[in-house]
PDB file of C-alpha atoms and ligand atoms in Angstrom:
ATOM      1  CA  MET A1283      19.587  -6.958 -23.100  1.00 74.00           C
ATOM      2  CA  LYS A1284      17.962  -5.150 -25.956  1.00 87.00           C
ATOM      3  CA  LYS A1285      15.018  -2.909 -24.997  1.00 94.00           C
ATOM      4  CA  ALA A1286      11.814  -4.421 -26.247  1.00 98.00           C
ATOM      5  CA  ILE A1287       8.865  -2.748 -28.218  1.00 98.00           C
ATOM      6  CA  LEU A1288       5.636  -1.357 -26.733  1.00 98.00           C
ATOM      7  CA  THR A1289       2.610  -1.336 -29.034  1.00 98.00           C
ATOM      8  CA  ILE A1290      -0.638   0.194 -28.050  1.00 98.00           C
ATOM      9  CA  PHE A1291      -4.062  -0.204 -29.598  1.00 98.00           C
ATOM     10  CA  ALA A1292      -6.548   2.476 -28.476  1.00 98.00           C
ATOM     11  CA  GLY A1293     -10.038   3.134 -29.571  1.00 98.00           C
ATOM     12  CA  PRO A1294     -13.686   3.003 -28.303  1.00 98.00           C
ATOM     13  CA  MET A1295     -15.747  -0.188 -27.424  1.00 97.00           C
ATOM     14  CA  TYR A1296     -16.390  -2.502 -30.427  1.00 97.00           C
ATOM     15  CA  SER A1297     -13.353  -1.121 -32.310  1.00 98.00           C
ATOM     16  CA  GLY A1298     -11.807  -4.622 -32.427  1.00 97.00           C
ATOM     17  CA  LYS A1299      -9.085  -4.184 -29.833  1.00 97.00           C
ATOM     18  CA  THR A1300      -9.536  -7.422 -28.200  1.00 96.00           C
ATOM     19  CA  THR A1301      -9.850  -9.209 -31.595  1.00 96.00           C
ATOM     20  CA  LYS A1302      -6.459  -7.677 -32.468  1.00 97.00           C
ATOM     21  CA  LEU A1303      -4.887  -8.996 -29.245  1.00 97.00           C
ATOM     22  CA  ILE A1304      -6.302 -12.427 -29.795  1.00 96.00           C
ATOM     23  CA  LYS A1305      -4.891 -12.607 -33.206  1.00 96.00           C
ATOM     24  CA  LEU A1306      -1.481 -11.399 -31.899  1.00 97.00           C
ATOM     25  CA  ALA A1307      -1.437 -13.972 -29.132  1.00 96.00           C
ATOM     26  CA  GLU A1308      -2.125 -16.759 -31.767  1.00 95.00           C
ATOM     27  CA  VAL A1309       0.723 -15.427 -34.160  1.00 96.00           C
ATOM     28  CA  LEU A1310       3.343 -15.145 -31.548  1.00 97.00           C
ATOM     29  CA  GLU A1311       2.537 -18.340 -30.054  1.00 95.00           C
ATOM     30  CA  ALA A1312       2.769 -19.858 -33.572  1.00 96.00           C
ATOM     31  CA  LYS A1313       6.265 -18.341 -33.639  1.00 97.00           C
ATOM     32  CA  GLY A1314       7.286 -20.155 -30.616  1.00 97.00           C
ATOM     33  CA  GLN A1315       7.256 -17.148 -28.215  1.00 97.00           C
ATOM     34  CA  LYS A1316       6.293 -17.524 -24.608  1.00 97.00           C
ATOM     35  CA  VAL A1317       3.211 -15.173 -24.372  1.00 97.00           C
ATOM     36  CA  LEU A1318       1.488 -14.100 -21.187  1.00 98.00           C
ATOM     37  CA  THR A1319      -2.029 -12.701 -21.859  1.00 97.00           C
ATOM     38  CA  VAL A1320      -3.665 -10.707 -19.092  1.00 97.00           C
ATOM     39  CA  LYS A1321      -6.656  -8.686 -18.202  1.00 94.00           C
ATOM     40  CA  PRO A1322      -7.807  -6.814 -15.051  1.00 94.00           C
ATOM     41  CA  ALA A1323      -9.623  -8.902 -12.597  1.00 90.00           C
ATOM     42  CA  ILE A1324     -12.603  -6.587 -12.920  1.00 83.00           C
ATOM     43  CA  ASP A1325     -13.658  -7.660 -16.449  1.00 70.00           C
ATOM     44  CA  THR A1326     -15.805 -10.710 -16.272  1.00 72.00           C
ATOM     45  CA  ARG A1327     -18.384  -9.570 -18.923  1.00 69.00           C
ATOM     46  CA  TYR A1328     -18.161 -12.664 -21.129  1.00 68.00           C
ATOM     47  CA  SER A1329     -16.393 -15.090 -18.911  1.00 68.00           C
ATOM     48  CA  LYS A1330     -15.708 -15.579 -15.263  1.00 72.00           C
ATOM     49  CA  LYS A1331     -12.762 -17.751 -16.263  1.00 78.00           C
ATOM     50  CA  PRO A1332      -9.540 -15.784 -17.205  1.00 84.00           C
ATOM     51  CA  VAL A1333      -9.719 -15.521 -21.043  1.00 88.00           C
ATOM     52  CA  LEU A1334      -9.676 -12.723 -23.418  1.00 90.00           C
ATOM     53  CA  ALA A1335     -13.168 -12.705 -25.109  1.00 87.00           C
ATOM     54  CA  SER A1336     -13.996 -10.308 -27.967  1.00 88.00           C
ATOM     55  CA  HIS A1337     -17.558  -9.167 -28.506  1.00 86.00           C
ATOM     56  CA  ASP A1338     -17.658 -11.701 -31.324  1.00 86.00           C
ATOM     57  CA  LEU A1339     -16.944 -14.235 -28.420  1.00 88.00           C
ATOM     58  CA  LYS A1340     -13.568 -15.379 -29.785  1.00 86.00           C
ATOM     59  CA  THR A1341     -11.424 -16.368 -26.825  1.00 87.00           C
ATOM     60  CA  VAL A1342      -7.861 -17.019 -25.806  1.00 90.00           C
ATOM     61  CA  LYS A1343      -6.519 -18.160 -22.513  1.00 92.00           C
ATOM     62  CA  ALA A1344      -5.461 -15.178 -20.020  1.00 93.00           C
ATOM     63  CA  ALA A1345      -4.608 -14.564 -16.542  1.00 94.00           C
ATOM     64  CA  PHE A1346      -6.324 -12.079 -14.169  1.00 94.00           C
ATOM     65  CA  VAL A1347      -4.091  -9.377 -12.680  1.00 95.00           C
ATOM     66  CA  ASP A1348      -5.274  -7.118  -9.914  1.00 93.00           C
ATOM     67  CA  MET A1349      -5.392  -3.719 -11.591  1.00 94.00           C
ATOM     68  CA  ASN A1350      -3.912  -2.079  -8.388  1.00 94.00           C
ATOM     69  CA  LYS A1351      -0.947  -4.495  -8.402  1.00 95.00           C
ATOM     70  CA  PRO A1352       0.576  -4.418 -11.796  1.00 97.00           C
ATOM     71  CA  GLU A1353       3.900  -5.159 -10.284  1.00 97.00           C
ATOM     72  CA  GLU A1354       2.648  -8.789 -10.242  1.00 96.00           C
ATOM     73  CA  LEU A1355       3.387  -8.784 -14.013  1.00 98.00           C
ATOM     74  CA  LEU A1356       7.106  -8.666 -13.194  1.00 98.00           C
ATOM     75  CA  LYS A1357       7.028 -11.841 -11.066  1.00 97.00           C
ATOM     76  CA  MET A1358       4.734 -13.589 -13.593  1.00 97.00           C
ATOM     77  CA  ALA A1359       7.092 -12.708 -16.426  1.00 97.00           C
ATOM     78  CA  GLU A1360      10.188 -13.942 -14.652  1.00 97.00           C
ATOM     79  CA  LYS A1361       8.634 -17.171 -13.376  1.00 97.00           C
ATOM     80  CA  ASP A1362       7.607 -18.387 -16.753  1.00 96.00           C
ATOM     81  CA  HIS A1363      10.471 -16.806 -18.888  1.00 97.00           C
ATOM     82  CA  ILE A1364       7.911 -14.792 -20.877  1.00 98.00           C
ATOM     83  CA  ASN A1365       8.936 -13.016 -24.150  1.00 98.00           C
ATOM     84  CA  HIS A1366       5.775 -11.032 -24.589  1.00 98.00           C
ATOM     85  CA  ILE A1367       3.048  -9.674 -22.491  1.00 98.00           C
ATOM     86  CA  ILE A1368      -0.471  -8.754 -24.008  1.00 98.00           C
ATOM     87  CA  ILE A1369      -2.757  -6.599 -21.676  1.00 98.00           C
ATOM     88  CA  ASP A1370      -6.286  -6.027 -22.585  1.00 97.00           C
ATOM     89  CA  GLU A1371      -8.529  -3.245 -20.953  1.00 96.00           C
ATOM     90  CA  LEU A1372      -5.547  -1.138 -20.067  1.00 97.00           C
ATOM     91  CA  ASN A1373      -7.811   1.722 -19.141  1.00 97.00           C
ATOM     92  CA  PHE A1374      -8.823  -0.150 -15.791  1.00 96.00           C
ATOM     93  CA  PHE A1375      -5.220  -0.488 -14.629  1.00 97.00           C
ATOM     94  CA  HIS A1376      -3.772   1.849 -12.124  1.00 96.00           C
ATOM     95  CA  LYS A1377      -2.750   4.889 -13.881  1.00 94.00           C
ATOM     96  CA  THR A1378       0.578   5.731 -12.100  1.00 95.00           C
ATOM     97  CA  LYS A1379       1.746   2.171 -10.950  1.00 97.00           C
ATOM     98  CA  THR A1380       1.373   0.453 -14.330  1.00 98.00           C
ATOM     99  CA  ILE A1381       3.520   2.773 -16.405  1.00 98.00           C
ATOM    100  CA  PRO A1382       6.754   2.038 -14.478  1.00 98.00           C
ATOM    101  CA  VAL A1383       6.047  -1.702 -14.402  1.00 98.00           C
ATOM    102  CA  ILE A1384       5.700  -1.564 -18.208  1.00 98.00           C
ATOM    103  CA  LYS A1385       8.938   0.369 -18.730  1.00 98.00           C
ATOM    104  CA  LYS A1386      10.737  -2.062 -16.386  1.00 98.00           C
ATOM    105  CA  LEU A1387       9.461  -5.020 -18.526  1.00 98.00           C
ATOM    106  CA  LEU A1388      10.540  -3.295 -21.737  1.00 98.00           C
ATOM    107  CA  GLN A1389      14.069  -2.761 -20.286  1.00 98.00           C
ATOM    108  CA  LYS A1390      14.222  -6.586 -19.379  1.00 97.00           C
ATOM    109  CA  GLY A1391      13.495  -7.285 -23.104  1.00 98.00           C
ATOM    110  CA  VAL A1392       9.852  -8.315 -22.788  1.00 98.00           C
ATOM    111  CA  GLY A1393       7.791  -7.221 -25.652  1.00 98.00           C
ATOM    112  CA  MET A1394       4.473  -5.400 -24.539  1.00 98.00           C
ATOM    113  CA  THR A1395       1.324  -4.871 -26.446  1.00 98.00           C
ATOM    114  CA  GLY A1396      -1.704  -3.220 -24.712  1.00 98.00           C
ATOM    115  CA  ALA A1397      -5.209  -2.223 -25.681  1.00 98.00           C
ATOM    116  CA  GLY A1398      -7.778  -0.060 -24.051  1.00 98.00           C
ATOM    117  CA  LEU A1399     -10.053   2.936 -24.181  1.00 98.00           C
ATOM    118  CA  ALA A1400      -8.150   6.170 -24.371  1.00 97.00           C
ATOM    119  CA  TYR A1401     -11.273   8.100 -23.243  1.00 97.00           C
ATOM    120  CA  ASP A1402     -14.222   7.264 -20.995  1.00 97.00           C
ATOM    121  CA  TYR A1403     -17.794   8.025 -21.923  1.00 97.00           C
ATOM    122  CA  ARG A1404     -17.290  11.647 -20.930  1.00 97.00           C
ATOM    123  CA  LYS A1405     -14.250  11.918 -23.385  1.00 96.00           C
ATOM    124  CA  LYS A1406     -12.049  12.255 -20.238  1.00 96.00           C
ATOM    125  CA  PRO A1407      -8.579  10.242 -20.368  1.00 96.00           C
ATOM    126  CA  PHE A1408      -9.208   6.848 -19.020  1.00 97.00           C
ATOM    127  CA  GLY A1409      -6.347   5.093 -17.030  1.00 97.00           C
ATOM    128  CA  PRO A1410      -2.899   4.860 -18.418  1.00 98.00           C
ATOM    129  CA  THR A1411      -3.844   4.205 -22.005  1.00 98.00           C
ATOM    130  CA  LEU A1412      -3.057   7.574 -23.548  1.00 97.00           C
ATOM    131  CA  LYS A1413       0.171   8.024 -21.620  1.00 97.00           C
ATOM    132  CA  LEU A1414       1.313   4.609 -22.728  1.00 98.00           C
ATOM    133  CA  GLY A1415       0.290   5.466 -26.285  1.00 98.00           C
ATOM    134  CA  LYS A1416       2.594   8.511 -26.224  1.00 98.00           C
ATOM    135  CA  MET A1417       5.453   6.225 -25.067  1.00 97.00           C
ATOM    136  CA  ALA A1418       4.668   3.423 -27.442  1.00 98.00           C
ATOM    137  CA  LYS A1419       6.748   2.817 -30.637  1.00 98.00           C
ATOM    138  CA  HIS A1420       3.478   1.974 -32.353  1.00 98.00           C
ATOM    139  CA  LEU A1421       0.140   3.631 -31.505  1.00 98.00           C
ATOM    140  CA  ILE A1422      -2.824   2.303 -33.478  1.00 98.00           C
ATOM    141  CA  TRP A1423      -6.067   4.067 -33.290  1.00 98.00           C
ATOM    142  CA  LEU A1424      -8.968   1.867 -34.151  1.00 98.00           C
ATOM    143  CA  TYR A1425     -12.567   2.963 -35.014  1.00 98.00           C
ATOM    144  CA  ALA A1426     -15.996   1.211 -34.491  1.00 98.00           C
ATOM    145  CA  ILE A1427     -19.146   1.906 -36.388  1.00 98.00           C
ATOM    146  CA  CYS A1428     -21.284   4.794 -35.100  1.00 98.00           C
ATOM    147  CA  GLN A1429     -24.520   3.081 -33.990  1.00 97.00           C
ATOM    148  CA  LYS A1430     -26.568   6.247 -34.658  1.00 98.00           C
ATOM    149  CA  CYS A1431     -25.371   7.318 -38.195  1.00 98.00           C
ATOM    150  CA  GLY A1432     -23.166   4.392 -39.373  1.00 98.00           C
ATOM    151  CA  GLY A1433     -20.126   6.497 -39.807  1.00 98.00           C
ATOM    152  CA  PRO A1434     -16.668   5.818 -38.232  1.00 98.00           C
ATOM    153  CA  ALA A1435     -16.893   6.027 -34.436  1.00 98.00           C
ATOM    154  CA  GLN A1436     -14.140   7.160 -32.091  1.00 97.00           C
ATOM    155  CA  HIS A1437     -16.112   7.443 -28.918  1.00 97.00           C
ATOM    156  CA  THR A1438     -17.823   5.259 -26.329  1.00 97.00           C
ATOM    157  CA  GLU A1439     -21.206   6.385 -25.327  1.00 97.00           C
ATOM    158  CA  ARG A1440     -22.893   5.257 -22.122  1.00 96.00           C
ATOM    159  CA  VAL A1441     -26.505   4.408 -22.464  1.00 96.00           C
ATOM    160  CA  GLY A1442     -27.259   3.024 -18.906  1.00 93.00           C
ATOM    161  CA  GLY A1443     -25.755   1.889 -15.642  1.00 91.00           C
ATOM    162  CA  GLY A1444     -25.236   5.201 -13.816  1.00 91.00           C
ATOM    163  CA  THR A1445     -22.547   7.823 -14.011  1.00 92.00           C
ATOM    164  CA  GLY A1446     -19.392   6.287 -12.407  1.00 93.00           C
ATOM    165  CA  GLN A1447     -16.272   6.151 -14.519  1.00 92.00           C
ATOM    166  CA  VAL A1448     -15.680   2.486 -14.058  1.00 91.00           C
ATOM    167  CA  VAL A1449     -18.873   0.508 -14.874  1.00 91.00           C
ATOM    168  CA  VAL A1450     -18.234  -2.732 -16.631  1.00 89.00           C
ATOM    169  CA  GLY A1451     -20.777  -3.672 -19.212  1.00 89.00           C
ATOM    170  CA  ALA A1452     -21.343  -4.443 -22.802  1.00 88.00           C
ATOM    171  CA  SER A1453     -24.066  -3.511 -25.285  1.00 91.00           C
ATOM    172  CA  GLU A1454     -26.635  -2.918 -22.647  1.00 90.00           C
ATOM    173  CA  MET A1455     -24.575   0.005 -21.280  1.00 95.00           C
ATOM    174  CA  TYR A1456     -22.453   1.234 -24.111  1.00 96.00           C
ATOM    175  CA  ILE A1457     -22.611   2.090 -27.625  1.00 97.00           C
ATOM    176  CA  ALA A1458     -19.981   3.339 -30.198  1.00 98.00           C
ATOM    177  CA  SER A1459     -20.679   6.824 -31.645  1.00 97.00           C
ATOM    178  CA  CYS A1460     -18.936   9.408 -33.758  1.00 97.00           C
ATOM    179  CA  SER A1461     -18.096  13.023 -32.636  1.00 95.00           C
ATOM    180  CA  LYS A1462     -21.286  14.408 -34.175  1.00 97.00           C
ATOM    181  CA  CYS A1463     -23.688  11.893 -32.629  1.00 98.00           C
ATOM    182  CA  HIS A1464     -21.967  11.376 -29.219  1.00 97.00           C
ATOM    183  CA  ARG A1465     -23.990  12.479 -26.043  1.00 97.00           C
ATOM    184  CA  VAL A1466     -22.786  12.352 -22.532  1.00 96.00           C
ATOM    185  CA  TYR A1467     -24.914  10.201 -20.440  1.00 95.00           C
ATOM    186  CA  ARG A1468     -26.655  12.103 -17.401  1.00 93.00           C
ATOM    187  CA  GLY A1469     -28.152   8.976 -15.769  1.00 87.00           C
TER     188      GLY A1469
HETATM  189  P1  ADP B 158     -13.150  -4.013 -28.393  1.00 86.73           P
HETATM  190  O1  ADP B 158     -12.326  -4.941 -27.680  1.00 86.73           O
HETATM  191  O2  ADP B 158     -12.412  -2.798 -29.006  1.00 86.73           O
HETATM  192  O3  ADP B 158     -14.272  -3.566 -27.599  1.00 86.73           O
HETATM  193  P2  ADP B 158     -13.847  -6.484 -29.805  1.00 86.73           P
HETATM  194  O4  ADP B 158     -12.708  -6.998 -30.510  1.00 86.73           O
HETATM  195  O5  ADP B 158     -14.234  -7.172 -28.622  1.00 86.73           O
HETATM  196  O6  ADP B 158     -13.718  -4.919 -29.583  1.00 86.73           O
HETATM  197  O7  ADP B 158     -15.154  -6.576 -30.893  1.00 86.73           O
HETATM  198  C1  ADP B 158     -15.204  -6.112 -32.040  1.00 86.73           C
HETATM  199  C2  ADP B 158     -16.497  -6.623 -32.679  1.00 86.73           C
HETATM  200  O8  ADP B 158     -17.687  -6.095 -32.131  1.00 86.73           O
HETATM  201  C3  ADP B 158     -16.676  -6.397 -34.276  1.00 86.73           C
HETATM  202  O9  ADP B 158     -15.966  -7.362 -34.966  1.00 86.73           O
HETATM  203  C4  ADP B 158     -18.130  -6.534 -34.367  1.00 86.73           C
HETATM  204  O10 ADP B 158     -18.505  -7.712 -34.626  1.00 86.73           O
HETATM  205  C5  ADP B 158     -18.774  -6.232 -32.997  1.00 86.73           C
HETATM  206  N1  ADP B 158     -19.553  -4.857 -32.956  1.00 86.73           N
HETATM  207  C6  ADP B 158     -20.608  -4.696 -32.214  1.00 86.73           C
HETATM  208  N2  ADP B 158     -20.959  -3.308 -32.306  1.00 86.73           N
HETATM  209  C7  ADP B 158     -20.083  -2.744 -33.087  1.00 86.73           C
HETATM  210  C8  ADP B 158     -19.975  -1.408 -33.575  1.00 86.73           C
HETATM  211  N3  ADP B 158     -20.705  -0.379 -33.282  1.00 86.73           N
HETATM  212  N4  ADP B 158     -19.011  -1.061 -34.568  1.00 86.73           N
HETATM  213  C9  ADP B 158     -18.010  -2.097 -34.778  1.00 86.73           C
HETATM  214  N5  ADP B 158     -18.162  -3.369 -34.390  1.00 86.73           N
HETATM  215  C10 ADP B 158     -19.239  -3.705 -33.525  1.00 86.73           C
HETATM  216 MG1   MG B 159     -12.215  -5.480 -25.743  1.00 86.73          MG
HETATM  217 ZN1   ZN B 160     -22.598   9.212 -35.856  1.00 86.73          ZN
END
C-alpha cells in the first residue's frame, strides 16, 4: 500500500480553514472518493448536529470524534472503506495520541487533511497542529484580516470568556489580529 499524503491548513480564526475543508470534501466526493469529515465533539458553535460549519455558515456533513480518543478514526476508516479523512479543529485533539493515529492512517493509504489553530490566544502552540504541520507534505498558512488595522492577521486574539486555553467561542470571544495589534487577554 502506498503511503498517503498529509496536508495541513494552519492559521488564526476566520482565516478560512473550515471553508477550505468544506470545498475539499466537495471536490473529493465529486471525484468518487469515500470521504470522512470529522470534528472534535467539543465544537458545537454553529450546530449541535455533526456538520462542519464555516463562519459564513456553509456546511458539510461530518462526524463527531472524542478528542481524547482519536483512535476511533482507525475503526471508522476501516468500517466504511474511507479514502480520505478531513479533520477540522485539530488544535482541540489530544496532542500525543493523535499524531500516531494519523501516521497509521497514512501508512494504510488513507489521505489526511487537517486544519486548526497553530497557536492559542497567548501565541502558545495549540494541540498537535504545529507538529503535524512539520510532518505534512503540504503545510499551508492562512491569514485573516486584522480587525484592528485591516492588515493580514496571523493571530487569534481573545476578547472575552476567561483565560483557559480551551474556550469554544466565535466572534463574541475572538477576533483576528496582526503581530503589531495583538494583545494577550488578561480577563
Ligand atoms: P476558520 O475556519 O479559519 O475560522 P472560516 O472558513 O470558518 O474560518 O471562515 C472564514 C470567513 O470568516 C471569511 O470568509 C469571512 O467571511 C469571515 N470573517 C469574519 N471575520 C474575519 C476576519 N477578521 N478576517 C477574515 N475573514 C473574516
Ligand atoms: Mg473553522
Ligand atoms: Zn493590525
